[in-house]
Amino acid sequence: MARRLLVIFFEALTVLLLILALWVVFHLAGTRSPPGPVVCSNGTSDCMVTNIYGSFPDRTVCRVANVAYPRTEQELVAAVAAAVAAKRKVKVATRYSNSFPKLACPGGEEGTIISTRWLNRTVAIDTARRLMTVESGMVLHDLIKEAAIAGLALPHSPYWSGLTIGGMLATGAHGSSLWGKGGAVHEYVVGMRIVTPAPASEGFAVVRELSADNPDLDAAKVSLGVLGAISQVTLAMQPLFKRSVKFVKRNDIDIAEKVAVWGGLHEFGDVVWLPWQGKVVYREDDRVDISTPGNGHNDYIGFRPQPSLALVATRVAGEYVTLVASCVCHVHVDVLPYVAAEEWLEERGTDTARCMASRVLPATFEHRGYGFTNDGAAFMGYPVVGYQHRIQASGSCIGSLEDGLLSSCLWNPRVRVHMFYNSGFSVALSRAPAFIADVTRLRDLNPSAFCQLDSKMGLLMRYVRASSAYLGKAEDSVDFDLTYYRSYARCARRAHADVFDELEQMALHKYGGVPHWGKNRNFAFEGAIAKYPNAGEFVKVKDRLDPDGIFSSEWSDQVLGIRGSPIVVGDGCAMEGLCICSDDSHCAPELGYFCRPGKVFTGARVCSLRDVAGGGDLRDD
């Protein structure tokens, strides 16, 4: 009888899959991919703005009056001038809008969006002087590819290749290095053309050219998008070179000491910590002679496209449907088995189940070389040697945005499967070991609480040099990057949310860390600007280039400490990361979450899951 029921169950799931297949083919594949983060109901008017994840931290919708898609610098000037003349707030949106915070939202509903989608060309390449000038909307994938054709390389970059050069400069995006000028892209900017507001007598907009010796460049190199619309960027490049990459997995017993020195040992080294497993993956990554054999390629597994049918199926029926989808559709699925069950595990599962599931991704990634191949086709072992442009960044799922959604990035909101928080913060290199020691103590109190971190490939640590940019790092730092579950429902249960909140508050408040401008939830930005010694100089430049605040918004004013606060206080605000709780109502007492001190950093205030009747900690097992 049980066998018969099981057969009926799987037959029903197969039928469901066929229905889903028809829905995907006729609905998704028959729909043109959206032009980007801006969708309008009337041509280029009455528009809605979002990010690549389909949701800002506060879950609000950003509406604007209109959008412009300039294709030349002249059209960019005209778009800015039109907005200034109409006294409309302006924000620039990049092609994919990767930032979590509301950097691209003008505020209100009468603002203008200027998209740099079509400002995506190479302006000039001077191979003799090793300079490359590109338009601000050029995507990193295209930039490094065209540079390589000319025999040049961008020395450092973020790992995700779907960012635009303008977006990278707005948020201070970076790779990992303490060598030379370091791993931040803005350190290699030697010139910029930026369109800023102007008086009516000057046509309402002007192009300012900022050369390497212009002090305003230190403001524009990390701008938050509040100075104007970047038209062109000139980068100091290097001759094309090769890298040799090797990942080494070790016990985490000495991680605090190792992190303090690892950045000095390898030019492109980084560290991934899997706290629950007690393991660390060290990246040994250095330049090698250009004649070294190898044509390695980086196609990071987490940035690869997944079949949309399988993604849709996993939302409907969890891991069992994923199993059937893999059999029926004959598709190879890299990471879906865990994603399929994620919502159930986080909101209704046990620690035992979550920790078992958390082994899947790290083991898969390790077995498959994290997506690296020795020849562009197969991973055959370390080291992987390849040219800089084939190693430094990846993002093959970017192409899935243009294939009618037959495949998709894991986080594509139109397929609606993978939703997460992504927090990034930098702690001074001198203080990083003590911070890691505190995190270790927090982990040791309840190792199972860190399973979710392991399941998202751990805590990534990258190295960033001190910068002359006014909103760049004030001193050499370790950047910590963590990803964890977010529900589609507001204030839903998130397993061990208090642990992650304590970890972040510890970094930001006990150890003086600063948040990544393009990541994090609202509470991370409260008071952050005071940690930048040259913040006052940045505001002076902003006020001079844009005295009426055309490119500013309520959000940017809050983050820059000009007026207001990014904190949003209300019922459940701490569950969403919009505030730090000071009252039980900021959590979700009806679900058993109450505001309590942190366990290691008692200065933290976090929403802990309690037994409503007895007041004690709830244990899943």
XYZ file of C-alpha atoms in Angstrom:
621
model
C 0.000 0.000 0.000
C 2.764 2.419 0.960
C 4.591 1.625 -2.278
C 1.437 2.335 -4.284
C 0.934 5.667 -2.525
C 4.528 6.608 -3.265
C 4.030 5.815 -6.955
C 0.852 7.921 -7.047
C 2.707 10.746 -5.310
C 5.506 10.830 -7.847
C 3.067 10.511 -10.750
C 1.208 13.536 -9.440
C 4.440 15.460 -9.143
C 5.355 14.535 -12.713
C 2.038 15.883 -13.958
C 2.632 19.033 -11.948
C 6.018 19.400 -13.558
C 4.568 19.093 -17.032
C 2.066 21.835 -16.216
C 4.894 23.973 -14.887
C 6.909 23.265 -18.012
C 4.094 24.565 -20.200
C 3.767 27.630 -17.978
C 7.482 28.364 -18.216
C 7.648 27.852 -21.969
C 4.573 29.902 -22.849
C 4.681 32.498 -20.109
C 8.305 33.160 -19.250
C 9.952 32.256 -22.533
C 7.282 34.167 -24.426
C 7.930 37.311 -22.448
C 10.743 39.651 -23.350
C 13.284 40.085 -20.605
C 12.834 43.354 -18.710
C 15.037 46.234 -19.898
C 16.590 46.491 -16.455
C 15.637 47.609 -12.959
C 13.174 50.210 -14.297
C 9.746 49.135 -15.533
C 7.270 51.724 -16.837
C 3.547 51.462 -17.426
C 3.453 54.167 -20.092
C 6.494 54.152 -22.345
C 9.148 55.938 -20.310
C 6.696 57.430 -17.811
C 5.042 56.260 -14.600
C 7.852 53.890 -13.652
C 8.869 51.585 -10.838
C 12.504 51.079 -9.786
C 13.943 48.101 -7.982
C 17.216 46.187 -7.727
C 18.375 42.901 -9.244
C 16.874 41.051 -6.256
C 13.434 42.597 -6.671
C 13.273 44.050 -3.154
C 14.902 46.808 -1.131
C 15.675 46.177 2.559
C 12.537 48.033 3.668
C 10.380 46.164 1.084
C 8.957 49.469 -0.193
C 8.329 50.233 -3.853
C 10.230 53.076 -5.497
C 8.167 54.984 -8.038
C 9.410 57.714 -10.377
C 7.816 59.972 -12.950
C 10.024 59.014 -15.867
C 13.207 57.385 -17.106
C 15.745 58.412 -19.729
C 18.070 56.093 -21.639
C 20.854 58.304 -23.059
C 23.172 56.776 -25.642
C 25.746 59.590 -25.824
C 27.270 62.104 -23.462
C 25.241 64.829 -25.185
C 22.036 62.942 -24.459
C 23.173 62.426 -20.876
C 23.692 66.174 -20.484
C 20.243 66.808 -21.970
C 18.621 64.309 -19.574
C 20.243 65.943 -16.540
C 19.372 69.428 -17.795
C 15.722 68.495 -18.319
C 15.429 67.166 -14.770
C 17.204 70.174 -13.264
C 15.024 72.606 -15.220
C 11.918 70.789 -13.973
C 13.356 70.727 -10.427
C 13.033 66.975 -10.284
C 15.214 64.726 -8.166
C 17.518 62.497 -10.237
C 19.115 59.121 -9.651
C 21.257 57.028 -11.966
C 20.354 53.370 -12.406
C 22.855 50.871 -13.736
C 22.015 48.063 -16.122
C 21.244 45.451 -13.457
C 21.131 47.567 -10.273
C 23.059 45.237 -7.958
C 22.945 47.367 -4.785
C 20.731 46.244 -1.913
C 20.060 49.724 -0.392
C 17.926 52.376 -2.088
C 20.802 54.183 -3.779
C 18.904 54.333 -7.091
C 15.637 55.706 -5.694
C 15.148 59.500 -5.985
C 12.386 59.511 -3.374
C 8.805 60.672 -3.780
C 7.074 59.867 -7.059
C 8.133 62.840 -9.194
C 11.788 61.944 -9.644
C 13.709 61.001 -12.766
C 15.831 57.928 -13.388
C 18.709 58.116 -15.833
C 19.752 54.644 -16.934
C 23.294 54.023 -18.171
C 22.251 50.831 -19.956
C 23.289 52.184 -23.368
C 26.316 54.135 -22.168
C 28.301 50.927 -22.442
C 31.104 51.509 -24.925
C 34.866 51.791 -24.896
C 35.854 55.388 -25.604
C 39.608 54.976 -26.029
C 42.488 52.640 -25.266
C 46.012 54.008 -25.039
C 48.181 50.884 -24.933
C 51.423 52.882 -24.713
C 50.286 54.747 -21.599
C 48.195 51.788 -20.390
C 45.022 53.830 -20.091
C 41.480 52.765 -20.890
C 38.504 55.128 -21.029
C 35.003 53.663 -20.954
C 31.459 54.920 -20.563
C 30.016 54.570 -17.087
C 27.496 51.895 -18.023
C 30.070 49.415 -19.287
C 29.681 46.078 -17.498
C 32.787 44.606 -15.864
C 32.532 41.455 -18.014
C 32.869 43.544 -21.193
C 35.477 45.898 -19.764
C 37.996 43.220 -18.836
C 37.382 41.313 -22.070
C 38.050 44.350 -24.273
C 41.076 45.287 -22.184
C 42.533 41.808 -22.699
C 42.121 42.098 -26.477
C 44.343 45.170 -26.256
C 46.849 43.288 -24.068
C 45.826 45.106 -20.892
C 44.305 44.092 -17.559
C 42.335 45.771 -14.806
C 44.510 44.826 -11.808
C 41.639 44.147 -9.408
C 37.874 43.847 -9.461
C 34.904 42.405 -7.552
C 34.180 38.724 -8.142
C 30.753 39.299 -9.765
C 31.160 40.484 -13.365
C 27.667 41.983 -13.723
C 28.606 45.336 -12.166
C 29.063 48.504 -14.213
C 32.061 50.771 -13.764
C 29.770 53.580 -12.587
C 28.099 51.285 -10.074
C 31.432 50.053 -8.761
C 32.570 53.628 -8.149
C 29.286 54.608 -6.503
C 29.633 51.859 -3.896
C 33.400 51.367 -3.531
C 33.296 47.808 -4.911
C 36.509 45.813 -4.584
C 38.317 42.518 -4.867
C 40.905 41.337 -2.369
C 44.455 42.645 -2.035
C 46.785 44.573 0.265
C 49.484 44.704 -2.402
C 50.287 47.869 -4.338
C 47.251 50.123 -4.479
C 45.026 47.325 -3.219
C 41.927 45.579 -4.504
C 39.431 48.461 -4.844
C 38.543 49.476 -8.404
C 38.477 53.188 -7.550
C 42.193 53.107 -6.747
C 42.858 52.726 -10.479
C 40.718 55.679 -11.593
C 42.872 58.488 -12.993
C 40.201 60.548 -14.719
C 36.470 61.061 -14.952
C 33.863 63.047 -16.830
C 30.781 63.750 -14.744
C 27.608 65.664 -15.579
C 26.427 67.912 -12.752
C 23.615 70.462 -12.351
C 24.255 74.038 -13.464
C 22.434 77.403 -13.480
C 19.980 78.218 -16.254
C 22.606 80.513 -17.774
C 24.784 77.436 -18.383
C 22.000 75.252 -19.752
C 21.100 73.555 -16.428
C 23.869 70.927 -16.778
C 27.613 70.899 -17.404
C 30.310 68.302 -17.982
C 33.139 68.460 -15.472
C 36.414 66.778 -16.304
C 38.240 65.540 -13.228
C 41.887 64.684 -13.858
C 44.219 62.794 -11.565
C 45.450 66.009 -9.926
C 41.963 67.370 -9.266
C 41.133 66.972 -5.545
C 37.445 66.484 -6.400
C 38.366 63.118 -7.871
C 38.819 61.827 -4.325
C 35.138 62.572 -3.763
C 33.950 61.213 -7.110
C 35.869 57.910 -6.881
C 33.395 56.682 -4.237
C 30.374 58.907 -4.699
C 27.157 57.107 -3.655
C 25.810 58.662 -6.848
C 25.156 62.046 -5.182
C 27.607 64.223 -7.131
C 26.120 63.849 -10.605
C 25.901 61.375 -13.463
C 29.231 59.838 -14.433
C 29.742 59.884 -18.191
C 33.213 58.408 -18.662
C 35.923 56.859 -16.505
C 39.634 56.545 -17.300
C 41.437 53.636 -15.647
C 45.139 52.953 -15.164
C 45.645 49.455 -16.525
C 48.501 46.978 -16.418
C 49.968 44.660 -19.061
C 47.901 41.482 -19.313
C 49.190 38.920 -16.823
C 48.452 35.436 -15.543
C 47.455 34.168 -12.121
C 47.850 30.847 -10.357
C 44.975 29.875 -8.064
C 44.817 27.162 -5.436
C 42.294 26.561 -2.642
C 43.541 24.911 0.545
C 41.154 23.659 3.254
C 42.392 23.583 6.843
C 41.162 23.446 10.442
C 40.038 26.822 11.850
C 41.924 26.549 15.133
C 44.316 29.382 14.207
C 42.077 31.417 11.928
C 42.401 34.654 13.924
C 46.180 34.617 13.623
C 46.123 33.523 9.966
C 43.745 36.268 8.834
C 46.081 38.917 10.199
C 48.876 37.830 7.843
C 47.234 36.066 4.891
C 46.711 39.240 2.887
C 50.421 39.911 2.948
C 51.334 36.440 1.712
C 49.280 36.322 -1.513
C 48.473 39.215 -3.849
C 44.889 38.063 -4.505
C 44.429 35.940 -1.396
C 41.168 35.678 0.456
C 39.697 33.474 3.185
C 36.387 31.616 3.498
C 35.434 30.445 6.964
C 32.912 27.630 7.499
C 32.303 28.108 11.249
C 30.013 25.133 11.904
C 32.373 22.717 10.165
C 35.340 24.338 11.877
C 37.095 24.651 8.518
C 38.748 27.432 6.559
C 39.352 27.608 2.823
C 42.427 29.701 2.056
C 42.864 31.080 -1.438
C 46.482 31.037 -2.597
C 46.328 33.351 -5.589
C 49.338 35.077 -7.125
C 50.726 36.389 -10.384
C 52.912 34.097 -12.416
C 55.032 34.621 -15.483
C 52.966 35.182 -18.616
C 54.675 32.168 -20.212
C 53.375 29.787 -17.519
C 51.231 27.112 -19.229
C 47.507 27.232 -18.604
C 44.302 28.754 -19.898
C 42.229 28.451 -16.747
C 38.785 29.937 -16.401
C 36.607 31.035 -13.486
C 32.903 30.192 -13.804
C 31.865 30.314 -10.146
C 29.094 27.796 -9.525
C 26.904 30.221 -7.585
C 26.931 32.649 -10.522
C 25.903 30.110 -13.158
C 22.424 29.968 -14.740
C 19.908 27.418 -13.511
C 16.925 26.045 -15.496
C 13.873 28.204 -14.736
C 11.570 25.184 -14.786
C 13.461 23.569 -11.943
C 13.553 26.858 -10.033
C 9.790 27.279 -10.325
C 9.231 23.666 -9.323
C 11.263 24.026 -6.155
C 9.038 26.851 -4.928
C 5.981 24.631 -5.313
C 6.939 21.345 -3.753
C 10.377 21.422 -2.182
C 13.174 18.924 -2.543
C 11.029 16.033 -3.839
C 9.973 18.017 -6.897
C 13.594 18.925 -7.489
C 14.469 15.246 -7.607
C 11.714 14.560 -10.136
C 12.633 17.663 -12.164
C 16.191 16.462 -12.494
C 14.992 13.071 -13.753
C 12.202 14.226 -16.061
C 13.946 17.212 -17.632
C 17.398 15.642 -17.827
C 18.996 18.882 -16.663
C 22.113 19.235 -14.588
C 21.375 21.234 -11.465
C 24.389 22.628 -9.622
C 22.931 23.984 -6.399
C 19.178 23.410 -6.359
C 18.879 20.519 -3.843
C 19.554 22.838 -0.938
C 17.721 25.852 -2.363
C 14.635 23.696 -2.890
C 14.201 23.010 0.798
C 15.555 26.296 2.113
C 12.291 27.977 3.027
C 10.978 24.899 4.793
C 14.269 24.362 6.617
C 14.577 27.938 7.825
C 11.027 28.478 8.966
C 9.948 24.976 10.026
C 12.997 22.715 10.090
C 15.258 21.602 12.922
C 18.905 22.370 13.579
C 19.758 18.788 12.677
C 18.063 19.081 9.279
C 19.566 22.496 8.578
C 23.063 21.370 9.490
C 22.800 18.273 7.332
C 21.655 20.416 4.400
C 24.434 22.935 5.012
C 27.055 20.408 3.897
C 25.677 20.175 0.360
C 26.951 23.382 -1.217
C 30.440 23.489 0.354
C 31.062 19.853 -0.595
C 29.762 20.357 -4.135
C 31.768 23.522 -4.676
C 34.943 21.963 -3.302
C 34.581 18.833 -5.431
C 34.091 20.913 -8.561
C 36.922 23.369 -7.917
C 34.502 26.174 -7.043
C 33.760 26.534 -10.753
C 37.377 26.922 -11.865
C 38.529 24.895 -14.849
C 42.072 24.315 -16.041
C 41.261 24.656 -19.725
C 37.846 26.309 -19.836
C 36.068 22.948 -19.853
C 37.168 20.682 -16.987
C 38.627 20.976 -13.512
C 41.612 18.652 -13.236
C 43.250 19.938 -10.083
C 45.268 22.809 -8.643
C 46.847 25.105 -9.414
C 44.572 26.700 -11.993
C 46.646 29.023 -14.167
C 44.974 31.523 -16.445
C 44.907 35.059 -17.773
C 43.678 37.788 -15.450
C 40.456 38.510 -17.354
C 39.472 34.821 -17.228
C 40.173 34.495 -13.506
C 39.279 37.755 -11.777
C 35.459 37.721 -12.069
C 32.583 35.600 -13.325
C 28.838 35.695 -13.874
C 27.702 33.445 -16.683
C 24.091 33.684 -15.496
C 24.070 37.298 -16.703
C 23.302 35.954 -20.163
C 20.214 34.217 -18.820
C 18.609 37.616 -18.347
C 18.369 37.824 -22.126
C 17.236 34.286 -23.046
C 13.553 34.671 -22.363
C 14.076 33.328 -18.829
C 14.501 29.733 -19.913
C 17.358 29.855 -17.423
C 18.026 32.229 -14.592
C 20.339 33.494 -11.894
C 19.390 31.937 -8.567
C 18.171 35.271 -7.190
C 16.053 36.378 -10.164
C 12.840 37.811 -8.648
C 10.832 36.880 -11.760
C 11.445 33.207 -10.999
C 11.119 33.900 -7.269
C 13.185 31.238 -5.562
C 16.345 32.389 -3.829
C 15.975 35.440 -1.578
C 18.617 36.486 0.895
C 20.260 39.200 2.919
C 23.811 40.138 1.983
C 25.799 42.035 4.595
C 29.283 43.405 4.132
C 31.398 45.345 6.596
C 35.073 46.173 6.962
C 37.039 45.943 10.201
C 40.509 47.455 10.535
C 43.177 44.827 9.878
C 44.675 45.476 13.321
C 41.326 44.660 14.999
C 40.220 41.785 12.789
C 41.851 38.992 14.868
C 40.024 40.094 18.029
C 36.737 40.279 16.123
C 37.211 36.766 14.759
C 38.047 35.526 18.259
C 34.728 36.936 19.495
C 32.847 35.324 16.614
C 34.511 32.035 17.524
C 33.255 32.399 21.101
C 29.769 33.092 19.790
C 29.995 30.044 17.549
C 31.157 27.811 20.382
C 28.043 28.645 22.438
C 25.862 26.951 19.818
C 27.697 25.721 16.715
C 24.440 24.680 15.010
C 23.407 28.329 14.819
C 26.104 28.817 12.185
C 24.927 26.069 9.847
C 23.099 28.602 7.712
C 26.323 30.530 7.212
C 28.065 27.339 6.072
C 25.202 26.593 3.695
C 25.770 29.944 1.945
C 29.479 29.172 1.479
C 30.623 30.684 4.740
C 32.032 34.008 5.851
C 34.121 35.504 3.031
C 37.062 37.674 4.071
C 38.763 39.969 1.568
C 41.522 42.524 2.025
C 41.170 46.230 1.222
C 43.859 48.923 1.317
C 43.473 52.348 2.903
C 42.341 54.880 0.316
C 42.610 58.582 -0.466
C 38.959 58.504 -1.557
C 36.928 60.473 0.960
C 34.445 57.599 1.376
C 37.017 54.834 0.889
C 38.597 52.830 3.689
C 40.448 54.949 6.233
C 42.939 52.166 6.998
C 43.914 48.715 5.761
C 40.962 46.470 6.493
C 39.456 43.010 6.280
C 36.095 43.033 4.542
C 33.625 40.444 5.878
C 30.853 39.292 3.592
C 28.001 37.028 4.681
C 24.800 35.862 3.035
C 21.830 34.444 4.896
C 18.176 33.599 4.470
C 15.461 36.182 3.861
C 11.782 35.318 3.670
C 9.384 36.711 1.099
C 7.061 37.418 4.018
C 7.701 40.314 6.370
C 8.825 39.358 9.896
C 8.815 35.641 9.174
C 10.826 33.291 11.325
C 14.533 33.083 10.494
C 16.505 30.437 12.338
C 19.020 31.903 14.796
C 18.485 35.428 13.499
C 19.829 36.759 16.806
C 23.249 35.235 16.135
C 23.686 36.979 12.790
C 22.401 40.266 14.181
C 24.814 40.050 17.096
C 27.689 39.265 14.756
C 26.950 42.345 12.647
C 26.422 44.671 15.603
C 29.630 43.386 17.144
C 31.593 44.231 13.994
C 30.038 47.659 13.539
C 29.847 48.851 17.131
C 32.406 46.992 19.226
C 35.100 46.892 16.540
C 34.324 50.124 14.706
C 33.553 48.479 11.373
C 32.058 50.329 8.429
C 29.313 48.960 6.163
C 29.746 48.274 2.460
C 27.878 51.071 0.677
C 26.124 48.694 -1.712
C 25.055 46.004 0.774
C 23.489 45.690 4.236
C 20.210 46.430 5.907
C 19.224 49.855 7.231
C 20.548 49.599 10.781
C 24.133 49.094 9.572
C 24.302 52.641 8.193
C 23.256 54.432 11.371
C 26.196 56.651 12.396
C 28.513 55.049 9.819
C 29.506 58.326 8.153
C 31.133 59.548 11.398
C 33.787 56.844 10.949
C 35.133 58.479 7.784
C 37.675 61.214 8.629
C 37.100 63.001 5.309
C 33.310 62.803 5.263
C 33.093 66.547 5.814
C 35.229 67.179 2.718
C 32.971 64.896 0.703
C 29.861 66.820 1.738
C 31.561 70.095 0.806
C 32.231 68.791 -2.708
C 28.649 67.531 -2.964
C 27.258 70.908 -1.940
C 29.468 72.699 -4.472
C 28.761 70.398 -7.433
C 25.056 69.964 -6.656
C 23.995 72.824 -4.355
C 20.259 72.076 -4.695
C 20.684 68.381 -3.954
C 19.208 67.256 -7.283
C 21.144 63.962 -7.086
C 20.499 63.529 -3.364
C 17.602 61.651 -1.831
C 16.104 61.088 1.572
C 18.129 57.856 1.775
C 21.470 59.411 0.824
C 20.900 62.324 3.216
C 20.246 59.844 6.012
C 23.322 57.762 5.231
C 25.545 60.853 4.949
C 24.264 62.215 8.275
C 22.873 65.350 6.653
C 19.312 64.930 7.895
C 17.240 62.114 9.271
C 18.208 58.538 10.080
C 18.167 55.295 8.079
C 16.574 53.620 11.098
C 12.869 52.840 10.697
C 11.210 52.236 14.059
C 7.996 50.240 14.304
C 6.541 46.853 15.056
C 8.877 44.133 13.790
C 11.524 46.599 12.566
C 14.423 44.638 14.091
C 13.258 41.422 12.436
C 13.753 43.162 9.097
C 17.031 44.865 10.006
C 15.405 48.291 9.816
C 16.328 49.044 13.421
C 18.143 47.650 16.447
C 15.522 46.608 18.920
C 15.026 48.486 22.161
C 11.553 47.113 22.829
C 9.933 43.699 22.410
C 7.506 45.166 19.873
C 10.474 45.766 17.553
C 10.788 41.992 17.326
C 7.845 39.619 16.972
C 6.577 38.659 20.445
C 3.553 36.971 18.886
C 5.998 34.528 17.254
C 8.124 34.175 20.376
C 10.827 36.751 19.491
C 11.820 39.208 22.212
C 14.497 41.903 22.431
C 17.492 40.655 24.429
C 21.215 41.447 24.888
C 23.776 39.617 22.805
C 25.430 36.531 24.268
C 29.065 37.544 23.683
C 28.723 41.210 22.814
C 26.238 42.218 25.478
C 26.034 45.693 23.985
C 24.113 44.188 21.085
C 20.317 44.108 21.134
C 18.841 41.248 19.153
C 15.538 39.454 18.615
C 15.872 36.108 20.380
C 13.409 33.262 20.039
C 11.922 32.538 23.460
C 9.324 30.237 24.913
C 6.373 32.589 25.399
C 5.058 30.636 28.400
C 8.269 29.891 30.245
C 10.610 32.599 29.013
C 13.422 30.179 28.236
C 15.383 29.690 25.035
C 13.652 27.601 22.423
C 15.760 24.697 21.192
C 14.966 23.107 17.860
C 16.138 19.631 18.848
